[in-house]
């Protein structure tokens, strides 16, 4: 049981404790609970209890200084795997995680990733050409289509639209099922084969069949394509360890899962924020005009577009797609006066930290300039952690930042986007944080 001395909410009820508040509005629940105190206690139902961490020092302690003993929570990882294999992304075992991460890391080195810049811009131009003009469409869905195409092309050189759409649907169902099970007061075991479980397993079958064909064809053809899959097939540790084909199929699924919705949802919020803040939009447009004019963005341009980068960071601060993560203490530990017991679960309140008055002026306001070097220098390193930090930091952070910084100018050079929803857009809880009912936009060619 988490430390009983920690502050709690005052509106809990018997048996359910904080669960009813959580169910009413999960995202607001984590923000409000983080305001009770920077370290507090939350209880969802009779048995799910957490230490809620909205404190940058404790976040650093868990994610970096003592990362070895704060594993990914066992219960959540079991739900996440849905009876499937252990992967780098979903293992709670440090040693299992480490050899996989070491094998994959070279594939994500800056040099390797930089080679994908042209493909990212080409795919964005293709999507822009397909979008309707003057008719409402869902920008969030469009961004998911785009980031799925980018990851399929850069990871395993698949460009077939029908296949990437199918894969996108399968991942969408998969993440919905995992989130529903993880946020239920009790998740039925897999053998009960409830309709929800059956949907999740069917989606996984579609995904695995697709990825299995890609990997097996590549092994059979022996023809390198210069993509991430080649790097992962060739990766070998000094100790001789390398991935088997089956392991690769699973790991690729994990990477596609981790790497497409996250960037898509951030981009969708970013375009919404710019539409709502014309002065910031003007500033981005001036930067694009000064650096690019009408030509395509390249990797070399990015360093000359600091304001665009600030806008991406600010969108990630206000709407971090991974709004929390959970760790489990694998040993007893002490943080100042706080005793943490082996088995305690800790929710790292990423969105709460990024909007905490302790670390940010006017935290709810959209203000990209807060990421200028001058205004960033005194900020706690763990107050902005959309990719977390420490050894288990997102492996695709360089990929994602480059992708978003290329997509933003490419879209805005060509399109003017207008939000046509009737109410201010609210976030929607899920495995990652999207927008309720998508993002209704109207696009016009920029004259
Ligand atoms: C805006 C975009 C993204 C955000 C905000 C994001 C955020 C995160 C976060 C918070 C984690 C840590 C999860 C945890 O340990 O609890 C993570 C892990 C991971 N991410 Fe990302 N991610 C993004 C894009 C990507 C992309 C594009 C890729 C791949 C191309 C990717 C691949 C991964 C992988 C493989 C891990 C697992 C790392 C490990 O366990 O060692 N991510 N991401």
Short mmCIF file of C-alpha atoms and ligand atoms in Angstrom, two decimals:
data_model
loop_
_atom_site.label_atom_id
_atom_site.label_comp_id
_atom_site.label_asym_id
_atom_site.label_seq_id
_atom_site.Cartn_x
_atom_site.Cartn_y
_atom_site.Cartn_z
CA UNK A 1 0.00 0.00 0.00
CA UNK A 2 1.26 3.47 -0.90
CA UNK A 3 2.37 5.69 1.97
CA UNK A 4 -0.83 6.44 3.97
CA UNK A 5 0.55 9.81 5.11
CA UNK A 6 0.39 11.25 1.59
CA UNK A 7 -2.30 13.87 0.86
CA UNK A 8 -5.39 12.67 -1.01
CA UNK A 9 -8.42 14.24 -2.67
CA UNK A 10 -11.20 15.20 -0.30
CA UNK A 11 -14.04 14.01 -2.52
CA UNK A 12 -13.42 10.23 -2.47
CA UNK A 13 -16.33 7.90 -1.67
CA UNK A 14 -16.38 4.52 0.09
CA UNK A 15 -15.44 1.42 -1.94
CA UNK A 16 -14.96 3.28 -5.24
CA UNK A 17 -12.62 5.81 -3.60
CA UNK A 18 -11.48 8.10 -6.47
CA UNK A 19 -12.75 5.84 -9.26
CA UNK A 20 -16.03 7.67 -9.95
CA UNK A 21 -14.19 10.97 -10.28
CA UNK A 22 -11.72 9.30 -12.56
CA UNK A 23 -14.47 7.79 -14.76
CA UNK A 24 -16.26 11.12 -15.08
CA UNK A 25 -13.29 12.81 -16.74
CA UNK A 26 -10.01 10.87 -16.64
CA UNK A 27 -7.83 13.63 -18.05
CA UNK A 28 -9.15 16.35 -15.76
CA UNK A 29 -8.89 13.87 -12.89
CA UNK A 30 -5.10 13.57 -13.25
CA UNK A 31 -4.67 17.34 -13.59
CA UNK A 32 -6.84 18.09 -10.54
CA UNK A 33 -5.34 15.31 -8.44
CA UNK A 34 -1.87 16.63 -9.25
CA UNK A 35 -2.91 19.97 -7.77
CA UNK A 36 -3.79 18.41 -4.40
CA UNK A 37 -0.05 18.21 -3.78
CA UNK A 38 2.98 17.56 -5.97
CA UNK A 39 3.18 14.07 -4.42
CA UNK A 40 -0.20 12.63 -3.51
CA UNK A 41 -2.10 9.35 -3.22
CA UNK A 42 -4.86 8.17 -5.53
CA UNK A 43 -7.06 5.11 -5.14
CA UNK A 44 -9.15 3.79 -8.03
CA UNK A 45 -11.66 1.31 -6.66
CA UNK A 46 -10.94 -0.96 -3.71
CA UNK A 47 -7.52 -2.20 -4.77
CA UNK A 48 -5.77 0.04 -7.37
CA UNK A 49 -3.62 2.50 -5.47
CA UNK A 50 -0.98 4.90 -6.78
CA UNK A 51 1.51 7.49 -5.69
CA UNK A 52 0.81 10.39 -8.05
CA UNK A 53 4.00 12.19 -9.03
CA UNK A 54 3.65 15.79 -10.19
CA UNK A 55 7.02 16.69 -8.72
CA UNK A 56 9.98 17.16 -11.08
CA UNK A 57 12.60 16.03 -8.53
CA UNK A 58 10.76 12.78 -7.81
CA UNK A 59 10.18 12.30 -11.55
CA UNK A 60 13.94 12.59 -12.09
CA UNK A 61 14.60 10.18 -9.23
CA UNK A 62 12.27 7.55 -10.73
CA UNK A 63 13.08 7.95 -14.41
CA UNK A 64 16.77 8.67 -14.26
CA UNK A 65 18.60 8.42 -10.96
CA UNK A 66 17.03 5.13 -9.85
CA UNK A 67 15.57 3.98 -13.16
CA UNK A 68 16.90 0.47 -12.56
CA UNK A 69 14.51 -0.17 -9.67
CA UNK A 70 11.45 1.59 -11.12
CA UNK A 71 10.28 -0.89 -13.72
CA UNK A 72 7.26 -0.47 -15.98
CA UNK A 73 4.27 -1.54 -13.92
CA UNK A 74 3.72 -5.33 -14.10
CA UNK A 75 -0.08 -5.24 -14.12
CA UNK A 76 -0.19 -2.68 -16.93
CA UNK A 77 2.43 -4.51 -19.00
CA UNK A 78 0.46 -7.77 -18.72
CA UNK A 79 -2.64 -5.99 -20.02
CA UNK A 80 -0.57 -4.31 -22.72
CA UNK A 81 0.79 -7.64 -24.03
CA UNK A 82 -2.66 -9.27 -24.23
CA UNK A 83 -1.07 -12.71 -24.08
CA UNK A 84 1.49 -11.76 -26.76
CA UNK A 85 5.28 -11.86 -26.45
CA UNK A 86 7.47 -9.69 -24.28
CA UNK A 87 8.83 -6.73 -26.26
CA UNK A 88 11.20 -3.90 -25.54
CA UNK A 89 8.21 -1.64 -25.32
CA UNK A 90 6.07 -3.71 -22.98
CA UNK A 91 8.46 -5.62 -20.73
CA UNK A 92 8.73 -4.99 -17.00
CA UNK A 93 12.03 -6.92 -16.87
CA UNK A 94 15.10 -4.67 -16.96
CA UNK A 95 17.49 -7.25 -18.49
CA UNK A 96 14.99 -8.27 -21.17
CA UNK A 97 14.49 -4.61 -22.00
CA UNK A 98 18.20 -3.75 -22.05
CA UNK A 99 19.44 -6.20 -24.70
CA UNK A 100 16.53 -5.27 -26.99
CA UNK A 101 17.16 -1.56 -26.56
CA UNK A 102 20.89 -2.00 -27.23
CA UNK A 103 20.11 -3.90 -30.42
CA UNK A 104 17.64 -1.32 -31.66
CA UNK A 105 19.41 1.86 -30.66
CA UNK A 106 21.68 2.10 -33.75
CA UNK A 107 18.59 2.11 -35.98
CA UNK A 108 17.45 5.29 -34.24
CA UNK A 109 20.72 7.21 -34.33
CA UNK A 110 20.45 10.73 -35.65
CA UNK A 111 22.48 9.90 -38.79
CA UNK A 112 20.17 7.03 -39.69
CA UNK A 113 17.00 9.03 -39.02
CA UNK A 114 18.19 12.06 -40.98
CA UNK A 115 18.10 9.98 -44.15
CA UNK A 116 14.29 9.87 -43.85
CA UNK A 117 13.69 13.63 -44.18
CA UNK A 118 12.92 13.56 -47.92
CA UNK A 119 10.47 10.66 -47.53
CA UNK A 120 8.66 12.57 -44.78
CA UNK A 121 8.20 15.65 -46.96
CA UNK A 122 7.21 13.58 -50.03
CA UNK A 123 4.51 11.75 -48.05
CA UNK A 124 3.22 15.04 -46.63
CA UNK A 125 2.94 16.57 -50.11
CA UNK A 126 1.05 13.49 -51.31
CA UNK A 127 -1.41 13.72 -48.43
CA UNK A 128 -1.97 17.45 -48.98
CA UNK A 129 -2.87 16.74 -52.61
CA UNK A 130 -5.53 14.24 -51.44
CA UNK A 131 -7.22 16.49 -48.86
CA UNK A 132 -10.54 18.08 -49.85
CA UNK A 133 -10.67 21.85 -50.38
CA UNK A 134 -13.58 23.80 -48.97
CA UNK A 135 -15.24 20.79 -47.33
CA UNK A 136 -14.98 19.71 -43.71
CA UNK A 137 -12.62 16.83 -42.93
CA UNK A 138 -11.08 15.25 -39.83
CA UNK A 139 -7.53 16.53 -39.53
CA UNK A 140 -6.73 14.04 -36.78
CA UNK A 141 -7.59 11.13 -39.03
CA UNK A 142 -5.61 12.70 -41.88
CA UNK A 143 -2.55 13.10 -39.64
CA UNK A 144 -2.81 9.47 -38.52
CA UNK A 145 -2.92 8.40 -42.15
CA UNK A 146 0.16 10.50 -42.85
CA UNK A 147 2.26 9.31 -39.91
CA UNK A 148 1.31 5.68 -40.61
CA UNK A 149 2.46 6.08 -44.20
CA UNK A 150 5.71 7.68 -43.04
CA UNK A 151 6.48 4.96 -40.52
CA UNK A 152 5.57 2.16 -42.98
CA UNK A 153 7.81 3.69 -45.62
CA UNK A 154 10.80 4.47 -43.41
CA UNK A 155 10.60 1.30 -41.32
CA UNK A 156 9.88 -1.34 -43.90
CA UNK A 157 9.52 0.38 -47.31
CA UNK A 158 5.79 -0.31 -47.70
CA UNK A 159 3.97 2.37 -49.68
CA UNK A 160 0.75 0.55 -50.59
CA UNK A 161 -2.12 2.78 -49.33
CA UNK A 162 -4.57 -0.07 -48.86
CA UNK A 163 -2.11 -1.97 -46.69
CA UNK A 164 -1.19 1.02 -44.55
CA UNK A 165 -4.89 1.86 -44.04
CA UNK A 166 -5.58 -1.69 -42.86
CA UNK A 167 -2.64 -1.53 -40.50
CA UNK A 168 -3.84 1.80 -39.17
CA UNK A 169 -7.30 0.34 -38.40
CA UNK A 170 -5.77 -2.65 -36.62
CA UNK A 171 -3.60 -0.44 -34.41
CA UNK A 172 -6.52 1.82 -33.63
CA UNK A 173 -8.60 -1.10 -32.35
CA UNK A 174 -5.61 -2.53 -30.45
CA UNK A 175 -4.97 0.65 -28.52
CA UNK A 176 -8.67 1.17 -27.77
CA UNK A 177 -8.93 -2.33 -26.30
CA UNK A 178 -5.81 -1.98 -24.16
CA UNK A 179 -6.96 1.40 -22.82
CA UNK A 180 -10.46 0.15 -21.98
CA UNK A 181 -9.06 -2.82 -20.10
CA UNK A 182 -6.41 -0.77 -18.31
CA UNK A 183 -8.92 1.81 -17.09
CA UNK A 184 -11.63 -0.64 -15.97
CA UNK A 185 -12.07 -1.32 -12.27
CA UNK A 186 -11.45 -4.98 -13.13
CA UNK A 187 -10.26 -6.46 -16.45
CA UNK A 188 -11.60 -9.97 -17.21
CA UNK A 189 -8.83 -12.49 -17.96
CA UNK A 190 -8.08 -13.23 -21.61
CA UNK A 191 -9.63 -16.71 -21.52
CA UNK A 192 -13.09 -15.18 -20.95
CA UNK A 193 -12.96 -14.03 -24.59
CA UNK A 194 -15.36 -11.13 -24.04
CA UNK A 195 -16.32 -9.25 -27.24
CA UNK A 196 -13.74 -6.58 -26.35
CA UNK A 197 -10.98 -9.16 -25.96
CA UNK A 198 -11.98 -10.85 -29.22
CA UNK A 199 -11.78 -7.53 -31.06
CA UNK A 200 -8.33 -6.88 -29.61
CA UNK A 201 -7.04 -10.33 -30.55
CA UNK A 202 -8.51 -10.12 -34.06
CA UNK A 203 -6.81 -6.77 -34.61
CA UNK A 204 -3.53 -8.21 -33.42
CA UNK A 205 -3.86 -11.07 -35.86
CA UNK A 206 -4.26 -8.65 -38.78
CA UNK A 207 -1.22 -6.70 -37.63
CA UNK A 208 0.98 -9.77 -37.06
CA UNK A 209 0.03 -11.34 -40.39
CA UNK A 210 1.00 -8.18 -42.21
CA UNK A 211 4.27 -7.64 -40.35
CA UNK A 212 5.15 -11.31 -40.58
CA UNK A 213 4.88 -11.23 -44.36
CA UNK A 214 7.08 -8.11 -44.57
CA UNK A 215 9.81 -9.58 -42.35
CA UNK A 216 9.78 -13.02 -43.96
CA UNK A 217 9.86 -11.57 -47.50
CA UNK A 218 12.86 -9.45 -46.54
CA UNK A 219 14.77 -12.41 -45.14
CA UNK A 220 13.93 -14.42 -48.26
CA UNK A 221 14.82 -11.72 -50.81
CA UNK A 222 18.12 -10.77 -49.14
CA UNK A 223 17.74 -7.35 -50.79
CA UNK A 224 18.41 -4.47 -48.43
CA UNK A 225 16.12 -1.44 -48.82
CA UNK A 226 18.05 1.01 -46.61
CA UNK A 227 15.18 1.19 -44.11
CA UNK A 228 14.93 0.53 -40.37
CA UNK A 229 14.08 -3.12 -40.92
CA UNK A 230 17.45 -3.71 -42.61
CA UNK A 231 19.23 -2.11 -39.67
CA UNK A 232 17.34 -4.27 -37.19
CA UNK A 233 17.97 -7.48 -39.17
CA UNK A 234 21.69 -6.73 -39.26
CA UNK A 235 21.97 -5.51 -35.67
CA UNK A 236 24.20 -7.69 -33.50
CA UNK A 237 25.58 -7.17 -30.00
CA UNK A 238 29.23 -7.80 -29.17
CA UNK A 239 28.03 -10.83 -27.20
CA UNK A 240 26.58 -12.20 -30.46
CA UNK A 241 22.90 -11.61 -29.63
CA UNK A 242 20.56 -10.70 -32.51
CA UNK A 243 16.81 -10.68 -33.20
CA UNK A 244 15.06 -13.74 -34.56
CA UNK A 245 12.45 -13.14 -37.29
CA UNK A 246 9.62 -13.67 -34.77
CA UNK A 247 11.12 -11.23 -32.30
CA UNK A 248 11.49 -8.67 -35.07
CA UNK A 249 7.84 -9.00 -36.06
CA UNK A 250 6.82 -8.20 -32.49
CA UNK A 251 9.29 -5.36 -32.04
CA UNK A 252 8.24 -3.73 -35.30
CA UNK A 253 4.63 -3.84 -34.14
CA UNK A 254 5.72 -2.05 -30.95
CA UNK A 255 7.57 0.64 -32.86
CA UNK A 256 4.71 1.30 -35.27
CA UNK A 257 2.33 1.43 -32.31
CA UNK A 258 4.56 3.84 -30.37
CA UNK A 259 5.43 5.94 -33.36
CA UNK A 260 2.40 6.92 -35.38
CA UNK A 261 -0.55 8.01 -33.20
CA UNK A 262 1.70 10.02 -30.93
CA UNK A 263 3.03 12.33 -33.64
CA UNK A 264 -0.34 12.47 -35.44
CA UNK A 265 -2.24 13.64 -32.37
CA UNK A 266 0.40 16.22 -31.49
CA UNK A 267 0.26 17.64 -35.02
CA UNK A 268 -3.49 17.77 -34.95
CA UNK A 269 -3.45 19.78 -31.68
CA UNK A 270 -0.67 21.96 -33.03
CA UNK A 271 -2.63 23.05 -36.10
CA UNK A 272 -5.65 23.68 -33.88
CA UNK A 273 -3.58 25.83 -31.50
CA UNK A 274 -2.15 27.86 -34.35
CA UNK A 275 -5.60 28.41 -35.82
CA UNK A 276 -6.76 29.72 -32.45
CA UNK A 277 -3.71 31.98 -32.05
CA UNK A 278 -3.33 34.08 -35.23
CA UNK A 279 -0.28 36.03 -33.99
CA UNK A 280 1.69 32.79 -33.50
CA UNK A 281 0.47 31.49 -36.88
CA UNK A 282 1.68 34.70 -38.55
CA UNK A 283 5.06 34.24 -36.96
CA UNK A 284 5.37 30.66 -38.22
CA UNK A 285 4.30 31.77 -41.70
CA UNK A 286 6.91 34.55 -41.72
CA UNK A 287 9.57 32.06 -40.72
CA UNK A 288 8.49 29.71 -43.51
CA UNK A 289 8.51 32.56 -46.03
CA UNK A 290 11.96 33.75 -44.95
CA UNK A 291 13.61 30.32 -44.90
CA UNK A 292 11.74 28.29 -47.53
CA UNK A 293 9.60 30.47 -49.74
CA UNK A 294 7.84 27.96 -51.98
CA UNK A 295 10.42 25.21 -52.01
CA UNK A 296 10.29 21.96 -50.06
CA UNK A 297 11.70 21.92 -46.52
CA UNK A 298 14.90 19.95 -46.02
CA UNK A 299 16.74 18.74 -42.97
CA UNK A 300 19.25 21.60 -43.29
CA UNK A 301 16.44 24.16 -42.97
CA UNK A 302 15.29 23.03 -39.55
CA UNK A 303 17.97 24.81 -37.57
CA UNK A 304 16.89 28.07 -39.22
CA UNK A 305 13.30 27.63 -38.06
CA UNK A 306 13.52 28.02 -34.27
CA UNK A 307 9.99 29.36 -33.82
CA UNK A 308 8.47 26.30 -35.50
CA UNK A 309 10.40 24.13 -33.05
CA UNK A 310 9.07 26.19 -30.12
CA UNK A 311 5.52 25.71 -31.38
CA UNK A 312 6.03 21.93 -31.54
CA UNK A 313 7.38 21.92 -27.98
CA UNK A 314 4.49 24.03 -26.73
CA UNK A 315 1.93 21.72 -28.38
CA UNK A 316 3.67 18.78 -26.68
CA UNK A 317 3.51 20.63 -23.35
CA UNK A 318 -0.21 21.39 -23.50
CA UNK A 319 -1.33 18.17 -25.21
CA UNK A 320 1.29 15.48 -24.54
CA UNK A 321 -0.04 12.37 -26.32
CA UNK A 322 1.47 10.18 -23.61
CA UNK A 323 -0.06 12.11 -20.73
CA UNK A 324 1.07 9.74 -17.99
CA UNK A 325 3.14 6.64 -17.47
CA UNK A 326 3.23 4.15 -14.63
CA UNK A 327 6.20 2.65 -12.80
CA UNK A 328 6.43 0.00 -10.09
CA UNK A 329 9.04 0.04 -7.31
CA UNK A 330 10.94 -3.23 -7.52
CA UNK A 331 12.74 -2.52 -4.22
CA UNK A 332 12.06 -0.45 -1.11
CA UNK A 333 13.30 3.08 -1.60
CA UNK A 334 13.43 6.45 0.11
CA UNK A 335 12.96 9.88 -1.46
CA UNK A 336 13.54 12.58 1.18
CA UNK A 337 10.94 11.86 3.87
CA UNK A 338 8.86 9.70 1.53
CA UNK A 339 9.15 5.97 1.98
CA UNK A 340 8.37 4.00 -1.18
CA UNK A 341 7.68 0.29 -0.69
CA UNK A 342 8.53 -2.53 -3.05
CA UNK A 343 5.39 -3.12 -5.14
CA UNK A 344 4.12 0.48 -4.93
CA UNK A 345 2.79 1.84 -8.22
CA UNK A 346 3.66 5.39 -9.20
CA UNK A 347 1.82 7.41 -11.82
CA UNK A 348 4.08 9.94 -13.45
CA UNK A 349 1.71 12.80 -14.18
CA UNK A 350 3.35 14.04 -17.39
CA UNK A 351 0.60 16.51 -18.34
CA UNK A 352 0.23 17.63 -14.74
CA UNK A 353 3.97 18.37 -14.52
CA UNK A 354 3.90 20.26 -17.80
CA UNK A 355 1.07 22.47 -16.55
CA UNK A 356 2.13 22.86 -12.95
CA UNK A 357 2.36 26.36 -11.46
CA UNK A 358 5.50 25.19 -9.68
CA UNK A 359 7.42 25.14 -12.93
CA UNK A 360 5.54 27.31 -15.43
CA UNK A 361 4.25 30.89 -15.58
CA UNK A 362 0.68 31.09 -16.76
CA UNK A 363 0.71 27.34 -17.45
CA UNK A 364 -2.61 27.06 -19.33
CA UNK A 365 -1.66 29.73 -21.90
CA UNK A 366 -0.31 28.89 -25.35
CA UNK A 367 3.02 30.67 -25.40
CA UNK A 368 5.65 29.07 -27.66
CA UNK A 369 8.26 31.70 -26.69
CA UNK A 370 8.52 30.09 -23.28
CA UNK A 371 10.81 27.63 -25.08
CA UNK A 372 13.26 30.34 -26.17
CA UNK A 373 16.78 29.60 -24.86
CA UNK A 374 16.60 32.58 -22.44
CA UNK A 375 13.33 31.54 -20.89
CA UNK A 376 14.23 27.84 -20.78
CA UNK A 377 17.58 28.01 -19.06
CA UNK A 378 16.39 27.94 -15.44
CA UNK A 379 13.63 25.40 -15.93
CA UNK A 380 13.77 22.02 -14.21
CA UNK A 381 14.82 19.39 -16.76
CA UNK A 382 11.96 17.11 -15.69
CA UNK A 383 9.19 19.73 -15.94
CA UNK A 384 8.86 19.04 -19.70
CA UNK A 385 8.91 15.31 -20.32
CA UNK A 386 6.65 14.42 -23.28
CA UNK A 387 9.21 11.76 -24.28
CA UNK A 388 10.09 11.14 -20.60
CA UNK A 389 13.84 11.05 -19.93
CA UNK A 390 16.49 8.71 -18.53
CA UNK A 391 17.42 5.29 -19.95
CA UNK A 392 13.86 4.42 -21.05
CA UNK A 393 13.35 7.71 -22.83
CA UNK A 394 11.33 7.44 -26.06
CA UNK A 395 13.58 5.90 -28.66
CA UNK A 396 11.85 7.77 -31.47
CA UNK A 397 12.17 11.31 -30.07
CA UNK A 398 14.63 12.45 -32.77
CA UNK A 399 12.46 10.82 -35.44
CA UNK A 400 9.29 12.44 -34.06
CA UNK A 401 10.74 15.94 -33.63
CA UNK A 402 12.22 15.91 -37.11
CA UNK A 403 8.99 14.57 -38.60
CA UNK A 404 6.83 17.22 -36.93
CA UNK A 405 9.22 20.07 -37.72
CA UNK A 406 9.11 19.07 -41.41
CA UNK A 407 5.37 18.44 -41.63
CA UNK A 408 4.35 21.77 -40.07
CA UNK A 409 5.97 24.04 -42.71
CA UNK A 410 5.08 21.67 -45.54
CA UNK A 411 1.38 21.84 -44.64
CA UNK A 412 1.29 25.56 -43.86
CA UNK A 413 3.11 26.53 -47.06
CA UNK A 414 0.23 25.09 -49.04
CA UNK A 415 -2.88 25.12 -46.88
CA UNK A 416 -4.80 27.51 -44.75
CA UNK A 417 -6.68 25.50 -42.10
CA UNK A 418 -9.83 26.68 -40.34
CA UNK A 419 -11.32 24.95 -37.31
CA UNK A 420 -15.06 24.53 -37.93
CA UNK A 421 -16.09 22.74 -34.72
CA UNK A 422 -18.82 24.55 -32.80
CA UNK A 423 -17.19 24.33 -29.36
CA UNK A 424 -13.60 24.61 -28.15
CA UNK A 425 -11.96 21.25 -28.71
CA UNK A 426 -11.66 19.02 -25.67
CA UNK A 427 -9.08 16.26 -25.29
CA UNK A 428 -10.20 12.66 -25.19
CA UNK A 429 -8.61 10.09 -22.92
CA UNK A 430 -7.25 6.98 -24.53
CA UNK A 431 -4.02 5.09 -24.59
CA UNK A 432 -2.77 8.34 -26.10
CA UNK A 433 -4.57 11.66 -25.79
CA UNK A 434 -6.52 12.69 -28.88
CA UNK A 435 -9.33 15.17 -29.54
CA UNK A 436 -12.97 14.35 -28.80
CA UNK A 437 -14.76 13.48 -32.08
CA UNK A 438 -11.65 14.20 -34.12
CA UNK A 439 -10.57 17.63 -35.34
CA UNK A 440 -13.02 19.23 -37.75
CA UNK A 441 -11.17 21.43 -40.20
CA UNK A 442 -11.65 23.12 -43.51
CA UNK A 443 -8.68 23.50 -45.85
CA UNK A 444 -8.14 26.09 -48.57
CA UNK A 445 -5.14 26.51 -50.82
CA UNK A 446 -2.98 29.29 -49.50
CA UNK A 447 -3.16 32.01 -52.12
C1 LIG B 1 5.19 13.03 -30.39
C2 LIG B 1 5.70 11.83 -30.56
C3 LIG B 1 6.06 10.87 -29.45
C4 LIG B 1 5.88 10.96 -28.11
C5 LIG B 1 5.26 12.10 -27.32
C6 LIG B 1 6.42 9.76 -27.52
C7 LIG B 1 6.46 9.50 -26.17
C8 LIG B 1 7.00 8.35 -25.60
C9 LIG B 1 7.07 8.09 -24.20
C10 LIG B 1 6.55 9.00 -23.10
C11 LIG B 1 7.68 6.90 -24.03
C12 LIG B 1 8.00 6.20 -22.71
C13 LIG B 1 6.89 5.31 -22.29
C14 LIG B 1 7.17 4.68 -20.94
O1 LIG B 1 8.28 4.17 -20.70
O2 LIG B 1 6.28 4.65 -20.14
C15 LIG B 1 8.00 6.38 -25.35
C16 LIG B 1 8.64 5.19 -25.58
C17 LIG B 1 8.95 4.73 -26.84
N1 LIG B 1 8.76 5.39 -28.03
FE1 LIG B 1 7.92 7.20 -28.29
N2 LIG B 1 6.90 8.95 -28.52
C18 LIG B 1 6.71 9.60 -29.72
C19 LIG B 1 7.07 9.14 -30.97
C20 LIG B 1 7.75 7.98 -31.23
C21 LIG B 1 8.17 7.54 -32.53
C22 LIG B 1 7.98 8.34 -33.83
C23 LIG B 1 8.75 6.31 -32.36
C24 LIG B 1 9.38 5.40 -33.39
C25 LIG B 1 9.65 5.71 -34.63
C26 LIG B 1 8.70 5.99 -30.95
C27 LIG B 1 9.20 4.85 -30.39
C28 LIG B 1 9.21 4.58 -29.04
C29 LIG B 1 9.74 3.36 -28.48
C30 LIG B 1 10.33 2.19 -29.27
C31 LIG B 1 9.59 3.45 -27.09
C32 LIG B 1 9.98 2.44 -26.02
C33 LIG B 1 11.34 2.79 -25.45
C34 LIG B 1 11.79 1.89 -24.32
O3 LIG B 1 10.97 1.30 -23.63
O4 LIG B 1 13.01 1.82 -24.12
N3 LIG B 1 8.09 7.03 -30.29
N4 LIG B 1 7.59 7.30 -26.30
#
